[in-house]
């Protein structure tokens, strides 16, 4: 496998205190109850998080790998990536990596959602892995959530990469949604409104602690070209899933022309549900709690030559 192309994109890294006020203001337009603060990262190896490292801190950066251009209109099933390759590309061989991608179809046997959660050992191997895939049950159309210990994926991925150390993080709590925005869009648009064309990047984990959320799972690849958003939406399987959902991913306030996925979170749980987070469906009851760090750069890896606005 040849080395993928890599572009390193610098980001703006404001002080955490400044970002607290920006996010607090933005969230208050969309939720009745909001609290944003800087805290010591809780031990994220514990329930319900079950992450592969205790914290999010140290050399935080984002990896934006491949993209919908490899999936649509027809899939390039030979687009495979190894976790170790991504850790090398982001110049962090011992990276802790969490986020959203496509499951390794050559291993799973079908197309699936990847919820990546791994700590690399710095020598091409894995220290700890608790990645999951979510796929569609061909019998009843339900969700199958499984752990997967093969450190590979297909097509695309959006990951926070860091040393996985304890340290200061942003804690975001929001409940009782009054506006139309989901949590990640609300955070992203608040940053975009404040920082304009200077990209601010953020990654981490949030919980849907109460309520229900709309998630999708990609079914097996389509034999026919998915060349409209209507066809993509008819192909995807949508579900209402229950709290507690652990959602891993990243967002970027502004794409400076690299075909970035500006927000992407995938969820897993200990009750057999998981997939790609869209929004909550219980505005009165929903409760979110998240922990995030600001990323110092974005690594655009294997950017598709042909892009698409579908499936984002
Ligand atoms: Zn996704």
mmCIF file of C-alpha atoms and ligand atoms in Angstrom:
data_model
loop_
_atom_site.group_PDB
_atom_site.id
_atom_site.type_symbol
_atom_site.label_atom_id
_atom_site.label_comp_id
_atom_site.label_asym_id
_atom_site.label_seq_id
_atom_site.Cartn_x
_atom_site.Cartn_y
_atom_site.Cartn_z
ATOM 1 C CA UNK A 1 0.000 0.000 0.000
ATOM 2 C CA UNK A 2 1.510 3.344 -1.028
ATOM 3 C CA UNK A 3 1.602 6.214 1.445
ATOM 4 C CA UNK A 4 -1.460 8.443 1.278
ATOM 5 C CA UNK A 5 -1.183 12.180 0.609
ATOM 6 C CA UNK A 6 -1.072 14.360 3.730
ATOM 7 C CA UNK A 7 -1.682 18.106 4.087
ATOM 8 C CA UNK A 8 -1.123 19.713 7.495
ATOM 9 C CA UNK A 9 -3.549 22.570 8.128
ATOM 10 C CA UNK A 10 -2.819 24.961 11.003
ATOM 11 C CA UNK A 11 -5.727 25.903 13.257
ATOM 12 C CA UNK A 12 -6.427 28.811 15.558
ATOM 13 C CA UNK A 13 -6.124 27.762 19.210
ATOM 14 C CA UNK A 14 -7.814 30.356 21.429
ATOM 15 C CA UNK A 15 -7.524 30.114 25.228
ATOM 16 C CA UNK A 16 -9.890 27.609 26.831
ATOM 17 C CA UNK A 17 -11.395 30.425 28.903
ATOM 18 C CA UNK A 18 -12.258 32.373 25.770
ATOM 19 C CA UNK A 19 -13.801 29.291 24.135
ATOM 20 C CA UNK A 20 -15.876 28.685 27.272
ATOM 21 C CA UNK A 21 -17.652 32.003 26.801
ATOM 22 C CA UNK A 22 -18.083 31.488 23.025
ATOM 23 C CA UNK A 23 -19.644 28.036 23.485
ATOM 24 C CA UNK A 24 -21.722 29.137 26.458
ATOM 25 C CA UNK A 25 -23.250 31.997 24.434
ATOM 26 C CA UNK A 26 -23.937 29.721 21.445
ATOM 27 C CA UNK A 27 -25.484 26.910 23.468
ATOM 28 C CA UNK A 28 -27.806 29.275 25.373
ATOM 29 C CA UNK A 29 -29.491 30.133 22.062
ATOM 30 C CA UNK A 30 -30.388 26.452 21.647
ATOM 31 C CA UNK A 31 -30.766 24.918 25.132
ATOM 32 C CA UNK A 32 -32.522 26.066 28.346
ATOM 33 C CA UNK A 33 -29.866 24.714 30.669
ATOM 34 C CA UNK A 34 -26.223 25.223 29.774
ATOM 35 C CA UNK A 35 -22.949 24.950 31.651
ATOM 36 C CA UNK A 36 -19.518 25.226 30.027
ATOM 37 C CA UNK A 37 -16.315 25.191 32.066
ATOM 38 C CA UNK A 38 -12.680 24.141 32.131
ATOM 39 C CA UNK A 39 -12.193 21.041 34.294
ATOM 40 C CA UNK A 40 -9.665 18.310 34.924
ATOM 41 C CA UNK A 41 -10.576 15.541 32.508
ATOM 42 C CA UNK A 42 -12.437 12.741 34.304
ATOM 43 C CA UNK A 43 -10.979 9.236 33.903
ATOM 44 C CA UNK A 44 -12.430 8.346 30.524
ATOM 45 C CA UNK A 45 -11.425 4.693 30.809
ATOM 46 C CA UNK A 46 -14.326 4.335 33.271
ATOM 47 C CA UNK A 47 -18.011 3.684 32.540
ATOM 48 C CA UNK A 48 -19.862 4.917 30.620
ATOM 49 C CA UNK A 49 -17.018 6.260 28.451
ATOM 50 C CA UNK A 50 -14.851 3.129 28.212
ATOM 51 C CA UNK A 51 -12.178 4.932 26.189
ATOM 52 C CA UNK A 52 -8.748 3.484 25.492
ATOM 53 C CA UNK A 53 -6.927 6.319 27.331
ATOM 54 C CA UNK A 54 -7.799 8.210 30.515
ATOM 55 C CA UNK A 55 -7.645 11.722 29.048
ATOM 56 C CA UNK A 56 -7.822 13.719 25.803
ATOM 57 C CA UNK A 57 -4.751 15.897 26.299
ATOM 58 C CA UNK A 58 -1.283 16.229 24.796
ATOM 59 C CA UNK A 59 -0.498 17.111 21.169
ATOM 60 C CA UNK A 60 -4.175 17.135 20.173
ATOM 61 C CA UNK A 61 -4.754 17.143 16.429
ATOM 62 C CA UNK A 62 -7.423 15.975 14.000
ATOM 63 C CA UNK A 63 -7.155 13.438 11.200
ATOM 64 C CA UNK A 64 -9.612 13.836 8.320
ATOM 65 C CA UNK A 65 -9.118 10.734 6.174
ATOM 66 C CA UNK A 66 -10.648 10.049 2.745
ATOM 67 C CA UNK A 67 -14.277 11.040 2.624
ATOM 68 C CA UNK A 68 -17.699 10.626 1.018
ATOM 69 C CA UNK A 69 -15.956 10.984 -2.355
ATOM 70 C CA UNK A 70 -14.733 7.379 -1.883
ATOM 71 C CA UNK A 71 -18.256 6.115 -1.046
ATOM 72 C CA UNK A 72 -20.505 7.960 -3.480
ATOM 73 C CA UNK A 73 -21.882 7.579 -6.046
ATOM 74 C CA UNK A 74 -20.259 4.089 -6.098
ATOM 75 C CA UNK A 75 -17.899 2.755 -3.396
ATOM 76 C CA UNK A 76 -14.163 2.283 -3.827
ATOM 77 C CA UNK A 77 -14.099 -0.879 -1.694
ATOM 78 C CA UNK A 78 -10.319 -1.159 -2.034
ATOM 79 C CA UNK A 79 -9.822 2.071 -0.008
ATOM 80 C CA UNK A 80 -8.393 0.578 3.197
ATOM 81 C CA UNK A 81 -6.458 2.261 6.000
ATOM 82 C CA UNK A 82 -4.531 0.906 8.993
ATOM 83 C CA UNK A 83 -4.690 2.682 12.350
ATOM 84 C CA UNK A 84 -0.871 2.649 12.494
ATOM 85 C CA UNK A 85 -0.706 4.405 9.128
ATOM 86 C CA UNK A 86 -2.932 7.230 10.406
ATOM 87 C CA UNK A 87 -0.877 7.549 13.611
ATOM 88 C CA UNK A 88 2.235 7.938 11.416
ATOM 89 C CA UNK A 89 0.537 10.475 9.147
ATOM 90 C CA UNK A 90 -0.387 12.693 12.126
ATOM 91 C CA UNK A 91 3.197 12.411 13.468
ATOM 92 C CA UNK A 92 2.052 10.688 16.665
ATOM 93 C CA UNK A 93 2.962 6.964 16.438
ATOM 94 C CA UNK A 94 1.678 6.337 19.994
ATOM 95 C CA UNK A 95 -1.572 8.198 19.383
ATOM 96 C CA UNK A 96 -4.805 7.768 21.253
ATOM 97 C CA UNK A 97 -7.441 8.034 18.517
ATOM 98 C CA UNK A 98 -11.216 8.340 18.813
ATOM 99 C CA UNK A 99 -13.900 9.157 16.299
ATOM 100 C CA UNK A 100 -16.073 8.270 13.347
ATOM 101 C CA UNK A 101 -15.286 6.257 10.235
ATOM 102 C CA UNK A 102 -16.400 3.440 7.986
ATOM 103 C CA UNK A 103 -15.809 -0.098 9.267
ATOM 104 C CA UNK A 104 -13.283 -2.312 7.432
ATOM 105 C CA UNK A 105 -15.566 -3.959 4.866
ATOM 106 C CA UNK A 106 -12.850 -6.483 3.907
ATOM 107 C CA UNK A 107 -12.915 -7.788 7.516
ATOM 108 C CA UNK A 108 -16.543 -7.255 8.591
ATOM 109 C CA UNK A 109 -17.798 -8.640 5.273
ATOM 110 C CA UNK A 110 -20.245 -5.785 4.750
ATOM 111 C CA UNK A 111 -20.265 -2.009 4.943
ATOM 112 C CA UNK A 112 -20.597 -0.627 8.498
ATOM 113 C CA UNK A 113 -20.089 2.345 10.811
ATOM 114 C CA UNK A 114 -16.822 2.488 12.764
ATOM 115 C CA UNK A 115 -16.611 3.926 16.261
ATOM 116 C CA UNK A 116 -12.838 4.101 16.642
ATOM 117 C CA UNK A 117 -11.327 3.992 20.135
ATOM 118 C CA UNK A 118 -7.695 2.952 20.379
ATOM 119 C CA UNK A 119 -4.335 3.697 22.016
ATOM 120 C CA UNK A 120 -1.364 2.853 19.801
ATOM 121 C CA UNK A 121 1.911 1.558 21.257
ATOM 122 C CA UNK A 122 4.246 3.744 19.180
ATOM 123 C CA UNK A 123 5.678 0.773 17.287
ATOM 124 C CA UNK A 124 2.843 0.043 14.863
ATOM 125 C CA UNK A 125 0.818 -2.014 17.327
ATOM 126 C CA UNK A 126 -2.029 -1.413 19.710
ATOM 127 C CA UNK A 127 -1.833 -0.926 23.507
ATOM 128 C CA UNK A 128 -5.582 -0.890 24.100
ATOM 129 C CA UNK A 129 -8.543 -1.044 21.746
ATOM 130 C CA UNK A 130 -12.273 -0.747 22.344
ATOM 131 C CA UNK A 131 -13.469 0.085 18.835
ATOM 132 C CA UNK A 132 -16.962 -0.914 17.721
ATOM 133 C CA UNK A 133 -18.743 -1.367 14.438
ATOM 134 C CA UNK A 134 -22.481 -0.907 13.888
ATOM 135 C CA UNK A 135 -24.063 -2.777 11.003
ATOM 136 C CA UNK A 136 -27.549 -3.566 9.759
ATOM 137 C CA UNK A 137 -28.994 -6.948 10.688
ATOM 138 C CA UNK A 138 -29.932 -8.463 7.313
ATOM 139 C CA UNK A 139 -32.722 -10.542 8.954
ATOM 140 C CA UNK A 140 -34.783 -7.818 10.615
ATOM 141 C CA UNK A 141 -33.142 -4.516 9.636
ATOM 142 C CA UNK A 142 -32.135 -3.883 13.260
ATOM 143 C CA UNK A 143 -28.799 -2.695 14.588
ATOM 144 C CA UNK A 144 -25.907 -5.003 15.376
ATOM 145 C CA UNK A 145 -23.183 -3.395 17.512
ATOM 146 C CA UNK A 146 -19.954 -5.362 17.927
ATOM 147 C CA UNK A 147 -16.460 -4.726 19.203
ATOM 148 C CA UNK A 148 -13.726 -5.061 16.583
ATOM 149 C CA UNK A 149 -10.056 -5.547 17.417
ATOM 150 C CA UNK A 150 -8.670 -5.416 13.860
ATOM 151 C CA UNK A 151 -6.988 -1.982 13.622
ATOM 152 C CA UNK A 152 -8.192 -1.127 10.110
ATOM 153 C CA UNK A 153 -10.992 0.791 8.425
ATOM 154 C CA UNK A 154 -12.342 1.686 4.983
ATOM 155 C CA UNK A 155 -13.191 4.772 2.940
ATOM 156 C CA UNK A 156 -13.150 7.596 5.496
ATOM 157 C CA UNK A 157 -12.478 8.662 9.054
ATOM 158 C CA UNK A 158 -12.606 11.722 11.295
ATOM 159 C CA UNK A 159 -10.546 11.298 14.429
ATOM 160 C CA UNK A 160 -9.196 13.214 17.392
ATOM 161 C CA UNK A 161 -5.592 12.108 17.904
ATOM 162 C CA UNK A 162 -3.622 12.968 21.046
ATOM 163 C CA UNK A 163 -1.339 11.523 23.710
ATOM 164 C CA UNK A 164 -4.442 10.537 25.706
ATOM 165 C CA UNK A 165 -3.145 12.188 28.851
ATOM 166 C CA UNK A 166 -5.125 13.700 31.735
ATOM 167 C CA UNK A 167 -5.285 17.499 31.816
ATOM 168 C CA UNK A 168 -7.554 20.497 31.381
ATOM 169 C CA UNK A 169 -10.518 19.996 29.063
ATOM 170 C CA UNK A 170 -13.740 21.775 28.149
ATOM 171 C CA UNK A 171 -16.758 20.339 29.934
ATOM 172 C CA UNK A 172 -20.052 21.049 28.165
ATOM 173 C CA UNK A 173 -23.434 20.312 29.725
ATOM 174 C CA UNK A 174 -26.670 21.135 27.937
ATOM 175 C CA UNK A 175 -30.244 19.993 28.447
ATOM 176 C CA UNK A 176 -33.785 20.895 27.403
ATOM 177 C CA UNK A 177 -33.288 21.845 23.769
ATOM 178 C CA UNK A 178 -35.259 24.903 22.657
ATOM 179 C CA UNK A 179 -33.684 25.480 19.208
ATOM 180 C CA UNK A 180 -33.280 23.463 16.028
ATOM 181 C CA UNK A 181 -29.549 22.724 16.237
ATOM 182 C CA UNK A 182 -28.078 19.429 17.363
ATOM 183 C CA UNK A 183 -25.279 19.617 19.923
ATOM 184 C CA UNK A 184 -22.319 19.382 17.539
ATOM 185 C CA UNK A 185 -23.743 21.887 15.000
ATOM 186 C CA UNK A 186 -24.518 24.304 17.805
ATOM 187 C CA UNK A 187 -20.916 24.138 19.064
ATOM 188 C CA UNK A 188 -19.498 24.421 15.546
ATOM 189 C CA UNK A 189 -21.661 27.362 14.522
ATOM 190 C CA UNK A 190 -20.843 29.222 17.736
ATOM 191 C CA UNK A 191 -17.130 28.902 16.896
ATOM 192 C CA UNK A 192 -17.755 29.826 13.260
ATOM 193 C CA UNK A 193 -19.679 32.981 14.252
ATOM 194 C CA UNK A 194 -16.862 34.100 16.545
ATOM 195 C CA UNK A 195 -13.776 33.109 14.530
ATOM 196 C CA UNK A 196 -14.972 33.414 10.908
ATOM 197 C CA UNK A 197 -12.467 32.002 8.410
ATOM 198 C CA UNK A 198 -9.905 31.045 11.051
ATOM 199 C CA UNK A 199 -10.486 27.320 11.588
ATOM 200 C CA UNK A 200 -10.965 26.259 15.203
ATOM 201 C CA UNK A 201 -10.981 22.484 15.633
ATOM 202 C CA UNK A 202 -12.310 20.505 18.541
ATOM 203 C CA UNK A 203 -12.613 16.823 19.332
ATOM 204 C CA UNK A 204 -13.611 14.501 22.128
ATOM 205 C CA UNK A 205 -16.560 12.656 23.561
ATOM 206 C CA UNK A 206 -20.103 13.563 24.474
ATOM 207 C CA UNK A 207 -22.820 11.531 26.115
ATOM 208 C CA UNK A 208 -26.491 11.549 25.320
ATOM 209 C CA UNK A 209 -27.279 10.895 28.986
ATOM 210 C CA UNK A 210 -31.075 11.081 28.727
ATOM 211 C CA UNK A 211 -33.531 11.008 25.851
ATOM 212 C CA UNK A 212 -33.376 9.453 22.392
ATOM 213 C CA UNK A 213 -31.373 10.295 19.307
ATOM 214 C CA UNK A 214 -31.665 9.796 15.547
ATOM 215 C CA UNK A 215 -28.731 7.782 14.204
ATOM 216 C CA UNK A 216 -28.049 6.150 10.875
ATOM 217 C CA UNK A 217 -26.190 3.007 9.916
ATOM 218 C CA UNK A 218 -24.851 2.446 6.416
ATOM 219 C CA UNK A 219 -26.211 -0.855 5.064
ATOM 220 C CA UNK A 220 -24.355 -3.027 2.562
ATOM 221 C CA UNK A 221 -23.021 -1.067 -0.414
ATOM 222 C CA UNK A 222 -25.498 -0.121 -3.094
ATOM 223 C CA UNK A 223 -25.118 -1.782 -6.518
ATOM 224 C CA UNK A 224 -26.620 1.260 -8.190
ATOM 225 C CA UNK A 225 -25.095 4.733 -8.184
ATOM 226 C CA UNK A 226 -26.208 6.909 -5.255
ATOM 227 C CA UNK A 227 -26.141 10.187 -7.147
ATOM 228 C CA UNK A 228 -28.723 12.272 -5.266
ATOM 229 C CA UNK A 229 -29.296 13.050 -1.583
ATOM 230 C CA UNK A 230 -32.715 11.409 -1.906
ATOM 231 C CA UNK A 231 -31.102 8.143 -3.052
ATOM 232 C CA UNK A 232 -28.528 8.354 -0.251
ATOM 233 C CA UNK A 233 -31.258 8.900 2.356
ATOM 234 C CA UNK A 234 -33.292 5.988 0.979
ATOM 235 C CA UNK A 235 -30.207 3.774 1.149
ATOM 236 C CA UNK A 236 -29.190 4.715 4.723
ATOM 237 C CA UNK A 237 -31.042 3.058 7.612
ATOM 238 C CA UNK A 238 -32.248 5.502 10.280
ATOM 239 C CA UNK A 239 -33.008 4.556 13.898
ATOM 240 C CA UNK A 240 -34.182 6.083 17.157
ATOM 241 C CA UNK A 241 -31.686 4.996 19.775
ATOM 242 C CA UNK A 242 -31.706 5.279 23.547
ATOM 243 C CA UNK A 243 -29.479 6.927 26.106
ATOM 244 C CA UNK A 244 -26.836 6.384 27.287
ATOM 245 C CA UNK A 245 -24.970 6.889 23.996
ATOM 246 C CA UNK A 246 -21.202 7.555 23.978
ATOM 247 C CA UNK A 247 -20.429 9.744 20.952
ATOM 248 C CA UNK A 248 -16.854 10.115 19.643
ATOM 249 C CA UNK A 249 -15.666 12.554 17.020
ATOM 250 C CA UNK A 250 -14.605 16.011 16.008
ATOM 251 C CA UNK A 251 -15.723 19.269 14.449
ATOM 252 C CA UNK A 252 -14.116 22.180 12.596
ATOM 253 C CA UNK A 253 -15.525 25.718 12.532
ATOM 254 C CA UNK A 254 -14.399 26.496 8.978
ATOM 255 C CA UNK A 255 -13.053 24.477 6.040
ATOM 256 C CA UNK A 256 -10.207 26.422 4.404
ATOM 257 C CA UNK A 257 -10.624 24.509 1.129
ATOM 258 C CA UNK A 258 -9.563 20.947 1.974
ATOM 259 C CA UNK A 259 -12.910 19.183 1.538
ATOM 260 C CA UNK A 260 -13.103 18.656 5.305
ATOM 261 C CA UNK A 261 -15.956 16.873 7.034
ATOM 262 C CA UNK A 262 -16.844 19.737 9.402
ATOM 263 C CA UNK A 263 -18.644 17.605 11.989
ATOM 264 C CA UNK A 264 -18.722 13.856 12.487
ATOM 265 C CA UNK A 265 -19.591 11.862 15.612
ATOM 266 C CA UNK A 266 -20.329 8.142 15.958
ATOM 267 C CA UNK A 267 -21.866 6.540 19.035
ATOM 268 C CA UNK A 268 -21.662 3.251 20.880
ATOM 269 C CA UNK A 269 -23.397 1.984 24.011
ATOM 270 C CA UNK A 270 -23.528 -0.956 26.359
ATOM 271 C CA UNK A 271 -27.062 -1.854 25.213
ATOM 272 C CA UNK A 272 -26.344 -2.954 21.651
ATOM 273 C CA UNK A 273 -27.068 0.346 19.898
ATOM 274 C CA UNK A 274 -24.745 2.600 17.944
ATOM 275 C CA UNK A 275 -24.143 4.438 14.684
ATOM 276 C CA UNK A 276 -23.805 7.914 13.174
ATOM 277 C CA UNK A 277 -25.284 10.675 15.338
ATOM 278 C CA UNK A 278 -27.638 13.160 13.654
ATOM 279 C CA UNK A 279 -29.736 14.835 16.394
ATOM 280 C CA UNK A 280 -31.827 14.098 19.443
ATOM 281 C CA UNK A 281 -35.561 13.483 19.008
ATOM 282 C CA UNK A 282 -36.579 14.301 22.591
ATOM 283 C CA UNK A 283 -35.845 18.031 22.975
ATOM 284 C CA UNK A 284 -37.523 18.391 26.397
ATOM 285 C CA UNK A 285 -35.853 15.359 27.928
ATOM 286 C CA UNK A 286 -32.443 15.336 26.305
ATOM 287 C CA UNK A 287 -29.356 15.791 28.451
ATOM 288 C CA UNK A 288 -25.850 16.078 27.020
ATOM 289 C CA UNK A 289 -22.476 16.051 28.777
ATOM 290 C CA UNK A 290 -19.235 16.276 26.824
ATOM 291 C CA UNK A 291 -15.471 16.643 27.198
ATOM 292 C CA UNK A 292 -13.443 18.270 24.438
ATOM 293 C CA UNK A 293 -10.006 19.630 23.637
ATOM 294 C CA UNK A 294 -8.903 22.094 20.970
ATOM 295 C CA UNK A 295 -6.765 20.637 18.202
ATOM 296 C CA UNK A 296 -3.537 22.371 17.186
ATOM 297 C CA UNK A 297 -3.743 21.243 13.565
ATOM 298 C CA UNK A 298 -5.718 19.166 11.099
ATOM 299 C CA UNK A 299 -4.069 16.483 8.955
ATOM 300 C CA UNK A 300 -5.933 15.995 5.678
ATOM 301 C CA UNK A 301 -5.075 12.439 4.628
ATOM 302 C CA UNK A 302 -5.815 10.918 1.196
ATOM 303 C CA UNK A 303 -8.153 13.704 0.146
ATOM 304 C CA UNK A 304 -10.372 12.315 -2.655
ATOM 305 C CA UNK A 305 -9.715 13.932 -6.013
ATOM 306 C CA UNK A 306 -13.419 13.792 -6.821
ATOM 307 C CA UNK A 307 -15.519 15.226 -4.030
ATOM 308 C CA UNK A 308 -19.247 15.134 -3.355
ATOM 309 C CA UNK A 309 -21.584 17.135 -1.148
ATOM 310 C CA UNK A 310 -23.803 14.060 -0.750
ATOM 311 C CA UNK A 311 -23.882 12.013 2.420
ATOM 312 C CA UNK A 312 -22.530 14.656 4.833
HETATM 313 ZN ZN1 LIG B 1 -20.680 8.817 10.007
#
